[in-house]
Coordinates of C-alpha atoms in Angstrom, one line a residue:
Chain A
M30 CA 83.2 110.5 129.6
R31 CA 84.1 109.0 133.0
R32 CA 87.4 108.1 131.5
L33 CA 88.0 111.4 129.7
L34 CA 87.2 113.5 132.8
P35 CA 90.2 112.3 134.9
V36 CA 92.4 112.8 131.9
C37 CA 91.3 116.4 131.6
L38 CA 91.6 117.0 135.4
G39 CA 95.0 115.4 135.4
L40 CA 96.1 117.8 132.7
M41 CA 94.9 120.8 134.6
L42 CA 96.4 119.7 137.9
S43 CA 99.6 118.2 136.8
V44 CA 102.6 120.2 137.7
T45 CA 105.3 117.6 137.1
S46 CA 104.3 114.7 135.0
V47 CA 106.2 112.1 133.1
V48 CA 104.2 111.9 130.0
A49 CA 103.9 109.3 127.3
E50 CA 101.8 111.1 124.6
A51 CA 99.6 108.1 123.9
R52 CA 97.6 107.4 127.0
P53 CA 96.2 103.9 127.0
L54 CA 92.5 103.7 127.7
T55 CA 92.2 100.0 127.7
D56 CA 94.2 97.5 129.7
D57 CA 95.6 95.9 126.6
G58 CA 96.9 99.3 125.4
R59 CA 95.2 99.0 122.0
L60 CA 93.0 102.1 122.4
T61 CA 94.9 105.3 123.2
F62 CA 93.9 108.9 123.7
S63 CA 96.1 112.0 123.5
G64 CA 95.8 115.7 122.7
F65 CA 97.4 119.1 122.3
G66 CA 96.4 122.6 122.7
T67 CA 97.4 126.3 122.8
L68 CA 96.1 129.2 124.9
G69 CA 97.4 132.1 123.0
L70 CA 97.2 135.9 123.3
V71 CA 98.2 138.3 120.6
H72 CA 98.7 142.0 120.9
S73 CA 98.9 144.1 117.8
N74 CA 99.7 147.8 117.5
Q75 CA 98.3 147.9 113.9
G76 CA 95.1 150.0 113.8
D77 CA 94.5 149.8 110.1
A78 CA 94.5 146.0 109.6
G79 CA 94.0 142.8 111.4
F80 CA 96.8 140.3 112.0
I81 CA 96.1 136.7 111.0
R82 CA 97.9 133.4 111.6
D83 CA 96.9 132.0 108.2
I84 CA 94.7 132.8 105.2
S85 CA 91.9 130.5 106.4
Q86 CA 91.0 133.0 109.2
P87 CA 88.2 135.4 108.1
K88 CA 88.9 138.0 110.7
G89 CA 92.2 139.2 112.1
A90 CA 93.4 140.4 115.5
D91 CA 92.8 144.1 115.6
K92 CA 94.7 146.7 117.6
G93 CA 94.9 145.5 121.2
W94 CA 94.6 142.0 122.6
S95 CA 93.1 138.9 121.0
A96 CA 92.9 135.3 122.1
R97 CA 91.3 134.1 118.8
T98 CA 94.3 134.0 116.5
D99 CA 96.3 131.2 118.1
S100 CA 94.1 129.4 120.7
L101 CA 93.2 125.8 119.7
L102 CA 92.5 122.4 121.1
G103 CA 93.2 119.0 119.4
A104 CA 92.6 115.4 120.4
Q105 CA 93.6 112.1 118.9
V106 CA 92.3 108.6 119.4
G107 CA 94.3 105.6 118.1
Y108 CA 93.3 102.0 117.9
R109 CA 95.9 99.3 117.2
L110 CA 94.2 96.4 115.2
T111 CA 97.4 94.4 114.8
D112 CA 101.1 95.1 115.1
E113 CA 101.1 96.2 111.4
L114 CA 97.7 97.9 111.2
D115 CA 96.3 100.8 113.2
A116 CA 93.7 103.5 112.9
V117 CA 94.0 107.2 113.9
V118 CA 91.3 109.8 114.2
Q119 CA 92.2 113.4 115.1
G120 CA 90.0 116.4 115.6
I121 CA 90.8 120.1 116.1
S122 CA 88.9 123.1 117.3
R123 CA 90.4 126.4 116.2
Y124 CA 89.4 129.7 114.6
G125 CA 89.4 128.8 110.9
E126 CA 87.6 129.1 107.7
D127 CA 84.1 129.0 109.1
G128 CA 84.9 131.8 111.5
N129 CA 84.1 129.8 114.6
Y130 CA 85.6 127.1 116.7
R131 CA 83.5 124.2 115.4
P132 CA 85.6 121.1 115.7
E133 CA 86.7 119.4 112.5
V134 CA 88.2 116.1 111.6
S135 CA 91.9 116.8 110.9
W136 CA 92.8 113.2 110.1
A137 CA 91.1 109.9 110.0
F138 CA 93.2 107.1 108.5
L139 CA 94.3 103.5 108.5
R140 CA 98.0 103.0 108.7
Y141 CA 99.7 99.8 107.5
R142 CA 103.3 99.1 108.4
P143 CA 104.2 95.7 107.0
D144 CA 107.9 96.4 107.5
P145 CA 110.0 99.3 109.0
S146 CA 110.9 100.4 105.5
V147 CA 107.3 100.9 104.2
Q148 CA 104.3 102.7 105.5
L149 CA 100.9 103.1 103.8
R150 CA 98.1 105.4 104.9
V151 CA 94.6 105.7 103.5
G152 CA 91.9 108.2 104.6
R153 CA 92.1 111.8 105.6
L154 CA 95.8 112.8 106.0
G155 CA 97.7 115.9 106.9
W156 CA 99.0 117.9 103.9
D157 CA 102.7 117.2 104.2
V158 CA 103.6 119.7 101.6
Y159 CA 106.7 120.9 103.3
Q160 CA 108.5 120.2 106.5
L161 CA 106.4 120.8 109.7
A162 CA 103.3 121.7 107.5
D163 CA 101.3 118.8 108.9
S164 CA 102.1 119.7 112.5
R165 CA 101.6 123.5 112.2
Y166 CA 98.9 123.6 114.8
V167 CA 100.8 121.5 117.4
G168 CA 102.4 124.4 119.3
Y169 CA 104.1 122.1 121.8
A170 CA 106.2 120.7 118.9
Y171 CA 108.0 123.9 118.0
P172 CA 109.7 126.8 119.8
W173 CA 107.6 129.6 118.2
A174 CA 104.3 131.2 119.2
R175 CA 103.2 130.1 115.8
P176 CA 105.0 128.9 112.6
P177 CA 106.3 131.8 110.6
V178 CA 103.2 133.4 109.0
D179 CA 105.1 134.5 105.9
H180 CA 105.8 130.9 105.1
F181 CA 103.1 128.7 106.7
G182 CA 100.3 131.3 106.7
I183 CA 99.9 131.2 102.9
L184 CA 99.2 127.5 102.8
Q185 CA 95.9 126.7 101.1
L186 CA 95.1 123.2 102.5
T187 CA 95.3 121.4 105.8
H188 CA 94.4 117.9 104.8
I189 CA 93.9 115.6 101.8
D190 CA 91.5 112.7 101.4
G191 CA 93.5 110.0 99.8
G192 CA 96.6 108.0 100.4
D193 CA 100.3 108.1 100.9
V194 CA 103.2 105.7 100.9
T195 CA 106.5 106.2 102.6
F196 CA 109.7 104.2 101.8
K197 CA 112.8 104.3 104.0
Q198 CA 116.2 103.2 103.0
P199 CA 119.3 103.3 105.2
V200 CA 122.5 104.5 103.5
G201 CA 125.3 103.6 105.8
S202 CA 124.3 105.3 109.0
D203 CA 122.2 107.9 107.1
L204 CA 118.6 107.5 106.1
M205 CA 116.8 108.3 102.8
L206 CA 113.1 108.7 102.7
L207 CA 110.6 108.9 99.8
K208 CA 107.0 109.8 100.3
L209 CA 104.4 110.0 97.6
Y210 CA 100.8 111.0 98.1
A211 CA 97.6 111.8 96.1
G212 CA 94.1 112.7 97.0
R213 CA 91.3 115.3 96.9
S214 CA 90.6 118.2 99.2
S215 CA 88.6 121.3 99.8
S216 CA 89.3 124.5 101.6
K217 CA 88.3 128.1 101.8
I218 CA 90.8 131.0 102.0
Y219 CA 90.0 134.7 102.5
L220 CA 91.6 137.2 100.1
I221 CA 91.1 140.9 100.0
D222 CA 88.2 142.7 101.7
D223 CA 85.1 140.5 101.7
L224 CA 86.3 138.1 99.0
S225 CA 86.9 134.5 99.6
A226 CA 88.0 131.6 97.4
D227 CA 86.5 128.1 97.8
F228 CA 88.8 125.5 96.6
D229 CA 87.2 122.3 95.4
V230 CA 90.4 120.3 94.9
D231 CA 89.9 117.5 92.3
S232 CA 93.4 116.3 92.7
V233 CA 96.3 117.1 94.8
Y234 CA 99.5 115.0 94.5
G235 CA 103.1 115.2 95.1
G236 CA 106.0 113.8 97.0
H237 CA 109.3 114.5 98.7
V238 CA 112.7 113.0 99.3
D239 CA 114.3 113.4 102.7
Y240 CA 117.9 112.7 103.5
E241 CA 118.9 112.4 107.2
T242 CA 122.5 112.5 108.2
G243 CA 123.5 113.0 111.8
P244 CA 121.7 116.1 113.1
W245 CA 120.7 117.2 109.6
R246 CA 117.5 116.6 107.8
F247 CA 117.1 117.8 104.2
R248 CA 114.0 117.8 102.1
T249 CA 113.1 118.6 98.6
S250 CA 109.4 118.4 97.5
Y251 CA 107.0 119.0 94.7
T252 CA 103.2 119.2 94.8
E253 CA 100.4 120.0 92.3
V254 CA 97.0 121.2 93.3
H255 CA 94.2 121.2 90.7
S256 CA 91.0 122.9 91.7
D257 CA 87.7 124.3 90.8
V258 CA 87.7 127.7 92.5
G259 CA 84.5 129.5 93.4
F260 CA 84.7 133.1 94.6
S261 CA 82.2 134.7 97.0
G262 CA 81.8 138.1 98.7
S263 CA 80.9 141.6 97.7
V264 CA 83.6 141.9 95.1
A265 CA 82.3 138.8 93.3
D266 CA 78.7 140.2 93.6
Q267 CA 79.8 143.5 92.1
I268 CA 81.4 141.9 89.1
E269 CA 78.2 140.0 88.3
Q270 CA 76.2 143.2 88.7
I271 CA 78.0 145.2 86.1
P272 CA 75.3 146.1 83.6
F273 CA 75.3 144.5 80.0
L274 CA 78.5 142.5 80.4
A275 CA 76.9 139.4 82.1
L276 CA 80.2 138.5 83.7
D277 CA 80.8 135.3 85.6
A278 CA 82.7 136.2 88.8
D279 CA 84.5 132.8 89.0
T280 CA 85.8 133.2 85.5
V281 CA 86.9 136.8 85.9
L282 CA 88.5 136.3 89.3
G283 CA 89.8 132.9 88.3
D284 CA 91.7 134.6 85.5
I285 CA 93.2 137.1 87.9
F286 CA 94.3 134.7 90.6
G287 CA 95.1 131.5 88.6
F288 CA 94.3 129.3 91.5
D289 CA 93.0 126.5 89.4
R290 CA 96.4 125.0 89.1
I291 CA 99.1 125.6 91.8
R292 CA 102.5 124.0 91.7
L293 CA 104.7 124.1 94.8
F294 CA 108.4 123.4 94.9
S295 CA 110.2 123.6 98.2
L296 CA 113.5 123.0 99.9
G297 CA 114.1 122.7 103.6
T298 CA 116.7 121.9 106.2
L299 CA 116.3 121.1 109.8
Y300 CA 119.4 120.9 112.1
D301 CA 118.9 119.6 115.6
R302 CA 121.8 118.7 117.8
G303 CA 121.8 119.0 121.6
P304 CA 120.8 122.6 122.4
L305 CA 121.0 124.0 118.9
Q306 CA 118.0 124.0 116.6
V307 CA 118.1 125.6 113.1
Q308 CA 115.3 125.6 110.5
V309 CA 115.8 127.0 107.0
M310 CA 113.0 126.7 104.4
W311 CA 112.1 128.1 101.0
N312 CA 109.1 127.5 98.8
R313 CA 107.9 128.7 95.4
S314 CA 104.3 128.4 94.5
Q315 CA 103.3 129.0 90.8
T316 CA 99.8 129.8 89.8
S317 CA 98.4 129.3 86.3
R318 CA 98.0 132.9 85.2
H319 CA 100.3 135.8 84.4
E320 CA 103.4 133.9 85.5
G321 CA 102.1 134.3 89.1
Q322 CA 104.3 133.0 91.8
I323 CA 104.6 133.2 95.6
D324 CA 108.1 132.9 97.1
S325 CA 108.4 132.5 100.8
G326 CA 111.0 131.3 103.2
F327 CA 112.5 131.7 106.7
V328 CA 115.5 131.1 108.8
S329 CA 115.1 130.2 112.5
V330 CA 117.8 129.7 115.1
G331 CA 117.1 128.6 118.7
Y332 CA 119.5 127.6 121.5
R333 CA 118.3 125.8 124.6
I334 CA 119.8 126.9 127.9
D335 CA 118.4 124.6 130.6
R336 CA 114.6 125.1 130.4
V337 CA 114.6 128.2 128.2
T338 CA 115.0 128.3 124.5
P339 CA 115.5 131.8 123.1
Y340 CA 115.2 132.0 119.3
V341 CA 115.3 134.5 116.4
V342 CA 113.4 134.2 113.1
A343 CA 113.7 136.1 109.9
S344 CA 111.0 135.4 107.3
R345 CA 109.8 136.8 104.0
V346 CA 107.0 136.3 101.5
E347 CA 106.7 138.0 98.1
T348 CA 104.3 137.5 95.2
S349 CA 105.1 138.4 91.6
S350 CA 103.2 138.3 88.3
T351 CA 103.0 140.1 85.0
N352 CA 99.7 141.6 86.2
P353 CA 100.2 143.3 89.5
D354 CA 97.2 144.1 91.6
N355 CA 96.2 144.8 95.2
S356 CA 96.2 141.1 96.1
D357 CA 100.0 141.1 95.9
I358 CA 102.0 140.3 99.0
D359 CA 105.4 141.7 100.0
Q360 CA 106.3 141.3 103.6
R361 CA 109.3 140.6 105.9
T362 CA 109.1 139.7 109.5
W363 CA 111.7 139.7 112.3
S364 CA 110.8 137.7 115.4
L365 CA 112.5 137.3 118.7
G366 CA 111.1 135.0 121.4
A367 CA 111.6 132.4 124.0
R368 CA 110.1 129.1 125.0
Y369 CA 110.1 128.1 128.7
D370 CA 109.4 124.4 129.4
V371 CA 107.4 124.6 132.6
T372 CA 106.9 120.8 132.8
T373 CA 107.5 117.9 130.4
N374 CA 104.1 118.5 128.8
M375 CA 103.6 122.3 129.1
A376 CA 105.5 125.2 127.7
L377 CA 105.1 129.0 128.0
K378 CA 106.1 131.2 125.1
A379 CA 106.6 134.9 124.5
Q380 CA 107.4 136.3 121.1
F381 CA 107.8 139.8 119.6
D382 CA 107.4 140.3 115.9
R383 CA 108.4 143.4 113.9
I384 CA 106.6 143.1 110.5
D385 CA 107.5 145.2 107.5
T386 CA 104.5 145.0 105.2
R387 CA 105.2 146.6 101.8
S388 CA 102.1 145.1 100.3
P389 CA 99.6 143.4 102.6
G390 CA 97.7 141.4 99.9
F391 CA 95.6 138.8 101.6
L392 CA 97.9 138.3 104.7
W393 CA 96.1 141.0 106.6
R394 CA 92.4 141.6 107.2
Q395 CA 91.3 145.2 106.6
D396 CA 88.1 147.1 106.8
D397 CA 90.0 150.2 105.6
S398 CA 91.2 149.2 102.2
D399 CA 93.4 152.3 101.9
W400 CA 96.0 150.6 104.1
N401 CA 98.8 149.5 101.8
G402 CA 101.4 148.5 104.3
G403 CA 103.8 149.8 106.9
W404 CA 105.5 148.6 110.1
S405 CA 103.6 146.6 112.8
S406 CA 104.5 145.2 116.1
V407 CA 102.9 142.0 117.3
F408 CA 103.5 140.6 120.8
S409 CA 102.4 137.1 121.6
L410 CA 102.0 135.0 124.7
G411 CA 101.2 131.3 124.6
L412 CA 100.7 128.3 126.8
D413 CA 101.2 125.1 124.8
F414 CA 100.5 121.7 126.2
I415 CA 100.1 118.0 125.3
F416 CA 98.1 115.4 127.2
Chain B
M19 CA 148.4 79.9 145.3
N20 CA 145.7 77.3 144.7
R21 CA 142.8 77.5 142.4
V22 CA 140.3 78.5 145.2
Q23 CA 142.5 81.4 146.2
R24 CA 142.9 82.6 142.7
L25 CA 139.1 82.4 142.2
L26 CA 138.6 84.4 145.4
I27 CA 141.0 87.1 144.4
A28 CA 139.4 87.3 141.0
S29 CA 135.9 87.6 142.4
T30 CA 137.0 90.2 144.9
F31 CA 138.5 92.2 142.0
S32 CA 135.4 91.9 139.9
A33 CA 133.2 92.8 142.9
T34 CA 135.2 96.0 143.2
L35 CA 134.6 96.7 139.6
V36 CA 130.8 96.2 139.9
V37 CA 130.8 98.6 142.9
A38 CA 132.9 101.1 140.9
V39 CA 130.6 101.1 137.8
P40 CA 127.6 103.0 139.3
V41 CA 129.9 105.9 140.1
S42 CA 130.7 106.4 136.4
A43 CA 127.0 105.6 135.9
D44 CA 126.7 104.5 132.3
I45 CA 123.5 103.4 130.7
A46 CA 123.4 99.9 129.1
V47 CA 121.2 99.4 126.1
V48 CA 120.0 95.8 126.4
G49 CA 118.2 93.3 124.3
N50 CA 117.1 89.7 124.5
A51 CA 120.0 87.3 125.1
G52 CA 118.8 85.1 122.2
S53 CA 118.1 87.9 119.7
G54 CA 121.1 87.2 117.6
I55 CA 122.3 90.8 117.9
D56 CA 125.8 91.3 119.2
R57 CA 126.2 95.1 119.0
L58 CA 124.3 98.1 117.8
T59 CA 125.8 101.5 117.0
Q60 CA 124.6 104.6 118.7
S61 CA 123.0 105.7 115.4
D62 CA 121.1 102.4 115.2
V63 CA 119.8 103.0 118.7
V64 CA 118.8 106.6 117.8
N65 CA 117.0 105.4 114.8
I66 CA 115.0 102.8 116.8
F67 CA 114.1 104.9 119.8
M68 CA 113.4 108.1 117.9
G69 CA 111.1 106.2 115.5
R70 CA 113.2 106.9 112.4
Y71 CA 114.0 103.4 111.3
R72 CA 113.1 100.3 113.4
K73 CA 114.7 97.4 111.6
L74 CA 117.2 95.3 113.5
P75 CA 120.3 93.9 111.8
T76 CA 118.5 90.5 112.0
G77 CA 115.8 91.9 109.7
N78 CA 113.2 91.8 112.4
V79 CA 111.2 94.8 113.6
A80 CA 112.6 96.3 116.8
L81 CA 110.3 96.8 119.7
P82 CA 111.8 99.7 121.7
V83 CA 110.7 100.0 125.3
D84 CA 111.1 103.1 127.5
S85 CA 111.9 102.5 131.1
T86 CA 110.2 105.5 132.7
T87 CA 112.4 105.5 135.8
L88 CA 115.6 105.8 133.6
K89 CA 114.2 107.7 130.7
A90 CA 115.6 111.1 131.5
R91 CA 119.2 109.7 131.9
F92 CA 118.9 107.6 128.8
Y93 CA 117.8 110.4 126.4
R94 CA 120.4 112.7 127.9
A95 CA 123.1 110.2 127.2
L96 CA 121.7 109.2 123.7
V97 CA 120.8 112.5 122.1
N98 CA 121.7 115.1 124.8
K99 CA 118.1 116.2 125.3
D100 CA 115.8 116.4 128.2
L101 CA 112.3 114.9 128.5
A102 CA 110.5 118.1 127.5
E103 CA 112.5 118.1 124.2
I104 CA 111.8 114.4 123.7
N105 CA 108.1 115.0 124.3
S106 CA 108.2 118.0 121.9
Y107 CA 109.8 115.8 119.3
W108 CA 107.2 113.1 119.6
A109 CA 104.3 115.6 119.6
R110 CA 105.3 116.5 116.1
L111 CA 105.4 112.9 114.9
V112 CA 102.4 111.6 116.8
F113 CA 100.0 114.5 115.9
S114 CA 101.0 114.4 112.2
G115 CA 100.3 110.6 112.3
E116 CA 103.8 109.7 111.2
A117 CA 105.2 107.5 114.0
S118 CA 104.6 106.2 117.4
P119 CA 106.8 106.6 120.5
P120 CA 108.3 103.5 122.3
Q121 CA 106.1 101.6 124.6
Q122 CA 106.3 103.1 128.2
I123 CA 107.0 100.7 131.0
A124 CA 107.0 102.0 134.6
T125 CA 108.8 99.3 136.6
I126 CA 112.3 97.8 136.1
D127 CA 110.8 94.4 136.7
D128 CA 108.3 94.8 133.9
V129 CA 111.0 96.0 131.5
H130 CA 113.1 92.9 132.5
Q131 CA 110.2 90.6 131.8
L132 CA 109.4 92.2 128.5
V133 CA 113.0 92.1 127.2
T134 CA 113.6 88.6 128.4
Q135 CA 110.4 87.3 126.8
N136 CA 110.4 89.3 123.5
M137 CA 113.2 88.5 121.0
N138 CA 113.0 91.9 119.4
A139 CA 112.6 94.1 122.5
L140 CA 115.2 96.7 123.3
S141 CA 115.4 98.8 126.5
Y142 CA 118.0 100.1 128.9
V143 CA 119.2 99.6 132.4
D144 CA 121.7 101.2 134.7
G145 CA 125.2 100.2 133.5
G146 CA 126.1 98.9 136.9
Q147 CA 123.1 96.6 137.3
V148 CA 122.8 94.6 134.1
P149 CA 120.9 91.4 134.9
D150 CA 122.7 88.2 133.7
D151 CA 119.9 87.2 131.3
M152 CA 120.0 90.5 129.3
H153 CA 122.4 91.2 126.5
V154 CA 124.2 94.5 126.3
V155 CA 124.2 95.9 122.8
L156 CA 125.6 99.3 123.5
M157 CA 127.0 101.2 126.5
L158 CA 126.2 104.9 126.6
S159 CA 128.5 107.0 128.8
E160 CA 126.9 109.7 130.8

């Protein structure tokens, strides 16, 4: 604690600071401590439904201001055992599936790098399902107030307990990268009013191929998630209370949502050269029933002028199936914002979203279930930092 | 003109050059004189310092070292980015557990010591002040 205290104080007081993310705690530099955080405020004009950052959040930001949606704090401890082997533990406190800020272990893994071409990791790992997905809570790492909700907000998992292996191969001055991973996981997502789905993921596996050439980074990836899904909430209770039918809510709802087997296929491109940053991504998730699928994607363009990076984002998410119901999502978002780098470890952000919700599905929290979409304006202010 | 005179003229000429270099202010990417590496391309240096691929042409693992006093100039010359952007880049890789940034060394003397003692170390110095016992693998113009 005596060592952590100066670090925290230094963070609060530092106005200009030359930061190396990993702060050595021991003289030999083997043990390091670092962290990230966001203080975020959201203002919504939508009185009929609550705005959420992702489907793990049980309650949304109602009309007016809320600090709950985006504020979070994360910390990482690293220990280098040898030049090839190190251990990383990372925790995060954010408003998530439990409806509180109880800290959770995001990652805890051993990393083995016998050679620059190969990396093996075993333990709890970030779910690297598509580009930026495993750093979506690190606000300092991206220009936006939050990653586009239409694309990242629908993700079911944050981590996997298992292993991954990454191979890198230079191709001339380009670089090719192959990553394969497998493991188990669990998570809880909130669907329509007072109905949540508990994912007990027996197996999640997949991989991706990256190709990096100059400022371009392309990725194509594939993932499968096999789960036992349990449903809870008043909707599930009502199904089981229907007289004479003796229905099992998990079976009935499982048949509607088809979450027991989800396949994700995605494409992404990042362009980063000097002041210009462009991100383009697309994902298709297929569920196991009624040819259900979730298509999402976004385009983001930012241009840095000295310390300010203005950006625009257009994103979209749409579900489809042969059995439409009120959990279907159809939404487009236009965002305009700017990031201002106050110091080399702290950034201020302001973002304005115009959201065209044609079917809210489980991307909004609503007490009034009559709301079936409309236009909303969301204004966000954020302070992102690393230490 | 005898040999001594010629030598004097030559050294005066080169001294003028040495004085002139800091004005153009390039950054020299330097390695150990005995590393066996003659030259690296700019994309090699980007791969090594940005944590993309850290294998040297000799097959050894590169040990990149950031000299904190010159860091801002170096990354501006290498990838046209300022330190906030570099930290933002590393925040993504560090907090997703994918890669680690170069070792950070505060004084030029410590950088000098590390590079001259470690065969696979790479760092950078002001282009006008390259010590004799360091080998320049790439010049970055500013």
